[in-house]
XYZ file of C-alpha atoms in Angstrom:
404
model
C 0.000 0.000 0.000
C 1.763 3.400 -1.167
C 0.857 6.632 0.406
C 2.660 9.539 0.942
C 0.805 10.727 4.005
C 1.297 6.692 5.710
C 4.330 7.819 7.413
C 3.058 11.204 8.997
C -0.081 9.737 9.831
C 1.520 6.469 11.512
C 3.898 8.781 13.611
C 0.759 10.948 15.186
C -0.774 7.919 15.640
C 1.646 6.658 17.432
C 2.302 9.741 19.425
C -1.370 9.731 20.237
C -1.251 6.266 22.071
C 1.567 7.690 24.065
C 4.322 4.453 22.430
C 8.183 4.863 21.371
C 8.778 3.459 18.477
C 10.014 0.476 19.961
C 6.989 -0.341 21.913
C 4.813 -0.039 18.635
C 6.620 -2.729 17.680
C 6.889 -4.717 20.411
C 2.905 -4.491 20.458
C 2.687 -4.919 16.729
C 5.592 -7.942 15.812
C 6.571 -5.221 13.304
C 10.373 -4.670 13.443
C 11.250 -1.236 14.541
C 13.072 -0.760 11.148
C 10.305 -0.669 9.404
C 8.268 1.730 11.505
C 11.561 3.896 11.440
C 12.004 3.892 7.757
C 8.027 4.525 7.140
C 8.211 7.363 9.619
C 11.283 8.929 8.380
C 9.085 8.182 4.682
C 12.276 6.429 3.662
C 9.831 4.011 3.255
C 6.307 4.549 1.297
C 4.949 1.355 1.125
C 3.807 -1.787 3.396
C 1.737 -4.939 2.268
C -1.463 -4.979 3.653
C -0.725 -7.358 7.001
C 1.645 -4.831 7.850
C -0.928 -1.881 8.011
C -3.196 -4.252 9.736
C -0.600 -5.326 12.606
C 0.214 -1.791 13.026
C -3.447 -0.859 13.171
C -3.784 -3.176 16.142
C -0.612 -2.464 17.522
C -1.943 0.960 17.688
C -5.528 0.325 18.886
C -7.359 1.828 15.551
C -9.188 0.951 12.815
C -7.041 0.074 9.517
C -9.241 2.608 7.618
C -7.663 5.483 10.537
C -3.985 4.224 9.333
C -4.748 4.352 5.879
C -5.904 8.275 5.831
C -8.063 9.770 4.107
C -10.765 8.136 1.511
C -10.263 8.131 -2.212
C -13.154 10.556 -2.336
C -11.539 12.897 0.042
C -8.934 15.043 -0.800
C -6.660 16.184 1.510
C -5.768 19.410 0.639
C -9.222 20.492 0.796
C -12.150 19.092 -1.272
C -13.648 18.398 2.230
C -13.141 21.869 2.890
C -14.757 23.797 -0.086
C -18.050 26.061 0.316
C -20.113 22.736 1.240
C -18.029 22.052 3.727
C -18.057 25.662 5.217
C -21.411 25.883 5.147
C -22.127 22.669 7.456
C -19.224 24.230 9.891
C -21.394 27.336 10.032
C -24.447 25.473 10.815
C -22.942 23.437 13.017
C -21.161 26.629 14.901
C -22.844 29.682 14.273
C -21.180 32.884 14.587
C -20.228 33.936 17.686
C -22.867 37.150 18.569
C -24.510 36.775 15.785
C -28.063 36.548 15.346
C -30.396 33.598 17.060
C -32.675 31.184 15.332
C -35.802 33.325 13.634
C -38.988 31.537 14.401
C -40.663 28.893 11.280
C -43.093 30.841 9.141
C -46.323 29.708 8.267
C -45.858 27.269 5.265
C -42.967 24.996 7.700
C -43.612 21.453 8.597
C -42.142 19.394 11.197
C -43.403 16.401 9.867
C -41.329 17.438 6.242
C -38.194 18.242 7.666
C -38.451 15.003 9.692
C -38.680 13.618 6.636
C -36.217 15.125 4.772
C -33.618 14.614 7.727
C -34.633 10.612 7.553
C -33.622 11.245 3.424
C -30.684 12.657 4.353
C -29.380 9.801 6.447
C -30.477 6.923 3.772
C -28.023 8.954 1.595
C -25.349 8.909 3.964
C -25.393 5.372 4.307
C -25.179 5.287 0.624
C -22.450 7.210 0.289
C -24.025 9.903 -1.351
C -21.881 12.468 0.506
C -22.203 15.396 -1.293
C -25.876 15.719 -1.245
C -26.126 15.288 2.449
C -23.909 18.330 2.476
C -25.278 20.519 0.001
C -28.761 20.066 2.197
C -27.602 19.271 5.723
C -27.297 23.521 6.795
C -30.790 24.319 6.058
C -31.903 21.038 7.929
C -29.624 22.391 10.611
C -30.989 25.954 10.658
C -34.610 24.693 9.721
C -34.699 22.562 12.802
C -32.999 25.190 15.317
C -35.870 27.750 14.252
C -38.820 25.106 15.141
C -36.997 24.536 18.445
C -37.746 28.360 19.052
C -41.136 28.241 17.522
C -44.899 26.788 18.880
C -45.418 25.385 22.406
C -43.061 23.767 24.610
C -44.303 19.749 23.152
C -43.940 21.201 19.776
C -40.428 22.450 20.814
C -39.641 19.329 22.537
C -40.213 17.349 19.418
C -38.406 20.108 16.920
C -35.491 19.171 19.330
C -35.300 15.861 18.424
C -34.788 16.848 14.395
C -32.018 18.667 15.688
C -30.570 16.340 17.392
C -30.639 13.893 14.846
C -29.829 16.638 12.491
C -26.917 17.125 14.180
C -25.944 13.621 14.596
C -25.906 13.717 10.813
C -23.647 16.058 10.454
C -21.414 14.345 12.958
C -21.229 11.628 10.805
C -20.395 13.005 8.139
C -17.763 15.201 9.630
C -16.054 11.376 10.712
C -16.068 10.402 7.059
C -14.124 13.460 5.984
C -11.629 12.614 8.175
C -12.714 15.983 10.851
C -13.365 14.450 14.394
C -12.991 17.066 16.377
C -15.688 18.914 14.516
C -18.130 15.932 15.038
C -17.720 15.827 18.877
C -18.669 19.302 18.429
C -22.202 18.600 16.427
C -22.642 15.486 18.809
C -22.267 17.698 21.951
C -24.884 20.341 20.633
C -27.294 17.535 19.639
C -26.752 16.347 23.014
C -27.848 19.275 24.675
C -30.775 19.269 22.343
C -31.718 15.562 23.443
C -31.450 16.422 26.861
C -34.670 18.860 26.507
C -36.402 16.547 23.871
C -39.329 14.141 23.961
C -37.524 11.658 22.515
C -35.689 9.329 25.360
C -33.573 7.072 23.525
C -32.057 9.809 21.453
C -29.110 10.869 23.843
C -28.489 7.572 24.005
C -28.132 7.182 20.372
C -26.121 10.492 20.080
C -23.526 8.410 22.904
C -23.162 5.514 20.456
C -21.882 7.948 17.653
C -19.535 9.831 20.182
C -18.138 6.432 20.973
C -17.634 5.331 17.433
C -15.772 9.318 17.249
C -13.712 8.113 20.281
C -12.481 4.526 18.410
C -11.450 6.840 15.573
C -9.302 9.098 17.315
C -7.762 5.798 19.244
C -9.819 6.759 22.938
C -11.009 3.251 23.331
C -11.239 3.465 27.304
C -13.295 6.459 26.717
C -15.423 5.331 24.333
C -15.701 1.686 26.188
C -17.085 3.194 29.248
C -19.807 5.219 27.801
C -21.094 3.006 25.691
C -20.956 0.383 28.670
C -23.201 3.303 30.541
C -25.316 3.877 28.069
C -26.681 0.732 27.479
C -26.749 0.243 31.129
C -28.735 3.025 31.604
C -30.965 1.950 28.755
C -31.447 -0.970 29.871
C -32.415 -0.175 33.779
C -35.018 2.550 31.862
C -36.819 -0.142 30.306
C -36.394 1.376 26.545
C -34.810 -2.573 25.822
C -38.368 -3.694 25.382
C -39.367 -1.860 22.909
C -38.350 -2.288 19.373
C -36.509 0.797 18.673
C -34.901 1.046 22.256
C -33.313 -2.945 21.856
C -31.812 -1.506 18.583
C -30.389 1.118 20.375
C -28.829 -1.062 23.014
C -27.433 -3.875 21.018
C -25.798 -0.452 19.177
C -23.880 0.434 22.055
C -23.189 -3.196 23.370
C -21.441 -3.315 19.889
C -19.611 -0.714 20.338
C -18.270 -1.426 23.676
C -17.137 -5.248 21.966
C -15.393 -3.474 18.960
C -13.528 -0.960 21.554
C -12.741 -4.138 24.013
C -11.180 -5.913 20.871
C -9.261 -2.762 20.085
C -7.681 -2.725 23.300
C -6.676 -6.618 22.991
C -9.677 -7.603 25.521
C -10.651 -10.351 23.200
C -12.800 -12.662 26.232
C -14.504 -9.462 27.105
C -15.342 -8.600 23.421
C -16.478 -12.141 22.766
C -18.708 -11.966 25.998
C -20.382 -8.735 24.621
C -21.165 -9.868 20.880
C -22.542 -12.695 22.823
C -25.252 -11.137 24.339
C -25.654 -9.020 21.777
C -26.709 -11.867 19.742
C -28.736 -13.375 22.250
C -31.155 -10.339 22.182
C -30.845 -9.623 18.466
C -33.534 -12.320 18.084
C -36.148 -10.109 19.933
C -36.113 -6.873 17.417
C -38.820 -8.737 15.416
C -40.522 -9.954 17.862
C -41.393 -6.935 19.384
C -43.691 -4.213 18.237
C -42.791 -2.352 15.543
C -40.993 1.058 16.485
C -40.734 4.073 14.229
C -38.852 5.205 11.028
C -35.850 2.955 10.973
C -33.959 5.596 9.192
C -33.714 7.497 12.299
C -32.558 4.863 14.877
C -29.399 2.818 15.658
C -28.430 -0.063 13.119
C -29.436 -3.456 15.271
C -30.428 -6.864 13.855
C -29.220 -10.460 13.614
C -27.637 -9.469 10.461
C -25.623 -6.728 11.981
C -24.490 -8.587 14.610
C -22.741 -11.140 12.315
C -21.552 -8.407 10.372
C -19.689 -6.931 13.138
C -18.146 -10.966 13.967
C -17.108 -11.016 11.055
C -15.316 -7.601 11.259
C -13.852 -8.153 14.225
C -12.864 -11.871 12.954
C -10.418 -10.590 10.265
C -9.342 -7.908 12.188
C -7.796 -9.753 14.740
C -6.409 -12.489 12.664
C -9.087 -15.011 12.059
C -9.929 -14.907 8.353
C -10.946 -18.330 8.373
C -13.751 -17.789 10.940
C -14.483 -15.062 9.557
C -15.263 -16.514 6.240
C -17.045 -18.826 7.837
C -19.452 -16.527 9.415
C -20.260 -15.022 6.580
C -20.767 -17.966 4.225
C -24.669 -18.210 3.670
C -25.633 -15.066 5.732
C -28.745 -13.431 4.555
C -28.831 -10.095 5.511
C -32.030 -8.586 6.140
C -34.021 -5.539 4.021
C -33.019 -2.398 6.452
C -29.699 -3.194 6.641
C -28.198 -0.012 5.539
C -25.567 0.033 2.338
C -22.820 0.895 4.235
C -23.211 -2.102 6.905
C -22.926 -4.615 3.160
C -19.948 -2.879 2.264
C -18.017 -2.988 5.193
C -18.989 -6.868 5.412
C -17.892 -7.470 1.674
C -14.848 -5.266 2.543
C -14.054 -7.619 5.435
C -14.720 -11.144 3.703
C -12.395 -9.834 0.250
C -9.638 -9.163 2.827
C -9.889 -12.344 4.412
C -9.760 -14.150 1.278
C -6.732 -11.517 0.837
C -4.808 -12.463 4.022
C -5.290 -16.742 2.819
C -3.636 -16.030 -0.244
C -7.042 -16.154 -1.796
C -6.555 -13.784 -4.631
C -9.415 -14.893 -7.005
C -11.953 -14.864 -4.254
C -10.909 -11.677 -3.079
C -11.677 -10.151 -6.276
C -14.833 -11.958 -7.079
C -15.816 -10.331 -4.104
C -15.041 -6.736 -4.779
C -16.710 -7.355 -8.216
C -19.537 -8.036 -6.105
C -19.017 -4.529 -3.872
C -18.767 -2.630 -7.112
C -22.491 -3.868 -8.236
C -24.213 -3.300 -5.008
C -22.318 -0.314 -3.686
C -20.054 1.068 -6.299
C -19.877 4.389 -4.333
C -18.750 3.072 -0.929
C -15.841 1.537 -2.543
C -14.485 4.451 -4.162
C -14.547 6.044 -0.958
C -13.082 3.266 1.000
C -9.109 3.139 1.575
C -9.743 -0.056 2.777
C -10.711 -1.423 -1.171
C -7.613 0.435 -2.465
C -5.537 -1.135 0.366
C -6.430 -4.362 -1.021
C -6.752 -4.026 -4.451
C -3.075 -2.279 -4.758
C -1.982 -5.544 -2.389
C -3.365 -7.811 -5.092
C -1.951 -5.739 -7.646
C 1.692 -6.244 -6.335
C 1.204 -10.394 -6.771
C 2.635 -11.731 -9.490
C 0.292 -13.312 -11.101
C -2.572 -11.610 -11.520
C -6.580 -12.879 -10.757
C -8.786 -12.064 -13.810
C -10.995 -8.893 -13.458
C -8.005 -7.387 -11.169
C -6.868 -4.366 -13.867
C -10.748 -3.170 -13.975
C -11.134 -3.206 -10.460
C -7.951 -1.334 -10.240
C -9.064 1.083 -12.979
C -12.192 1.804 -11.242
C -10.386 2.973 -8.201
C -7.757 4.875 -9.975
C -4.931 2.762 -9.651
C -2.273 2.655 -12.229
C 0.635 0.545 -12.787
């Protein structure tokens, strides 16, 4: 895997987790040269087990090593006037002027609607569009929460919030974390006013997943461990929408504990997880599913299955996922990440044809996601470096932009 920016990003990384060099590899079983050399960028290049060791050496997802996306430049395409504009919504100006109140042609029940639109496009990778509508959502929502009675506000608060949590998102795609603790926090403070009870919790699962990126896994461990707890104890894990919401953050915690080499107490957590996943559709039906955490049978093997080739079990992996059926809602990006997963699997066997028969299979369903995923050019330029070549490699590798 070449990349200029692998070296600068490996050494904040590494700086981050407070580790010399030498204890990076120690905790990786890569030799100390090698981290030296790719530091110094003597070095521009490492196969694709490399990255991964040093990923978990590091406590962070392979994608976090890697950089930014395909999609994303860094010297500022994620920083244009779309960009801007979201940064704006998300922080207004300092003194400026408040929310105005909604006028008399605004609908709650539209912008509800168009904020559920917005996040079936980010799990589709359709990136652009949720920015180019994402700051009137913003602003839209902010005015209702000023406008009508306090149950009318109460409710606007919750299309902030999830407004909000949007953009948060988003803001973790383009590589900007810091900027999505920021949204997250402010659609906190909206939740805690709002008549909706499982959305703080929901807004704690994303400021977990903001945590794994930056490499906080204790952080983001314990309050997803808190809030499930508390969700839980509430009662909100009989309904529907509020087991979805749990199993979310019980996933979380397991992917954090498996980041921090706590593979019993992962394994105890995706348990359980499983063991309730069963009851989603067996209890009534909750609301738009668009709007609440990802939680299902199928999601739960999705996540074994990532956290199988992760940490050096391809086989089981590929095993897990053999026959799986995933079901309608699960989102686009949750298929990518497991077809992602099961082509580097078959990468780290040796497996080169079925690694590519199974990115042919990404580019049909979500041809989008894997031009913004390093993790597809990460394998893809690995399988390009073999010496003999699997058939359909050169137009995989020309629909990602890689040249010889």
């Amino acid at each position: 895997m070449a990349n200029e920016e692998l070296g600068r990003t490996l050494r904040r990384l590494r700086r981050l987790a407070s580790l010399t060099q030498e204890e990076l590899a120690e905790r990786s079983g890569v030799s100390v040269d090698v981290i030296r050399q790719l530091e110094q960028r003597r070095k521009h290049s490492a196969r694709l087990p490399t990255l991964h060791a040093l990923a978990n050496g590091l406590g962070v997802e392979l994608t976090t090593l890697l950089g930014d996306p395909p999609a994303v430049a860094s010297g500022g395409e994620n920083d244009g006037p779309r960009f801007v504009a979201m940064r704006r919504a998300v922080m207004p100006a300092l003194w400026g002027p408040g929310p105005q109140t909604t006028g008399p042609e605004f609908s709650l029940d539209r912008l509800r609607e168009q904020i559920a639109d917005g996040w079936s496009q980010y799990h589709a990778a359709e990136f652009e569009t949720v920015l180019k509508v994402l700051p009137d959502l913003i602003a839209d929502a902010r005015s209702a929460t000023v406008s009508g009675g306090e149950d009318d506000r109460r409710v606007s608060r919750v299309a902030l919030g999830k407004a909000l949590q949007l953009a948060g998102h988003v803001a973790v795609r383009m590589g900007k974390t810091d900027l999505a603790l920021i949204a997250l926090e402010r659609a906190i403070e909206a939740a805690e006013h709002s008549s909706d009870p499982l959305l703080r919790p929901m807004l704690v699962n994303s400021v977990a997943w903001t945590y794994q990126r930056q490499g906080r896994l204790d952080d983001a461990l314990n309050i997803a461990l808190s809030a499930a707890d508390d969700t839980r104890s509430g009662g909100y894990a009989d309904t529907a929408d509020g087991l979805k919401v749990w199993g979310a953050l019980v996933m979380s915690a397991a992917t954090s504990a498996a980041r921090s080499n706590d593979y019993r107490r992962a394994a105890e957590l995706m348990a359980d997880a499983e063991n309730e996943a069963v009851r989603v559709a067996k209890l009534p039906s909750g609301g738009d599913n668009r709007m609440v955490s990802v939680f299902s049978p199928s999601s739960v093997r999705i996540e074994r299955v990532r956290l199988a080739v992760q940490y050096g079990h391809p086989e089981e992996a590929l095993k897990l996922a053999k026959g799986m059926r995933l079901s309608k809602d699960t989102p686009p990006s949750w298929r990518t990440w497991l077809l992602l997963d099961v082509a580097r699997a078959h990468t780290d066997l040796g497996d080169a044809a079925g690694a590519v028969k199974t990115l042919e299979s990404l580019r049909r369903v979500a041809p989008t996601w894997m031009q913004h995923h390093t993790l597809a050019v990460a394998i893809v330029r690995d399988l390009w470096a073999l010496p003999n070549q699997p058939a359909g490699l050169r137009a995989l590798a020309e629909f990602l932009g890689i040249g010889d």
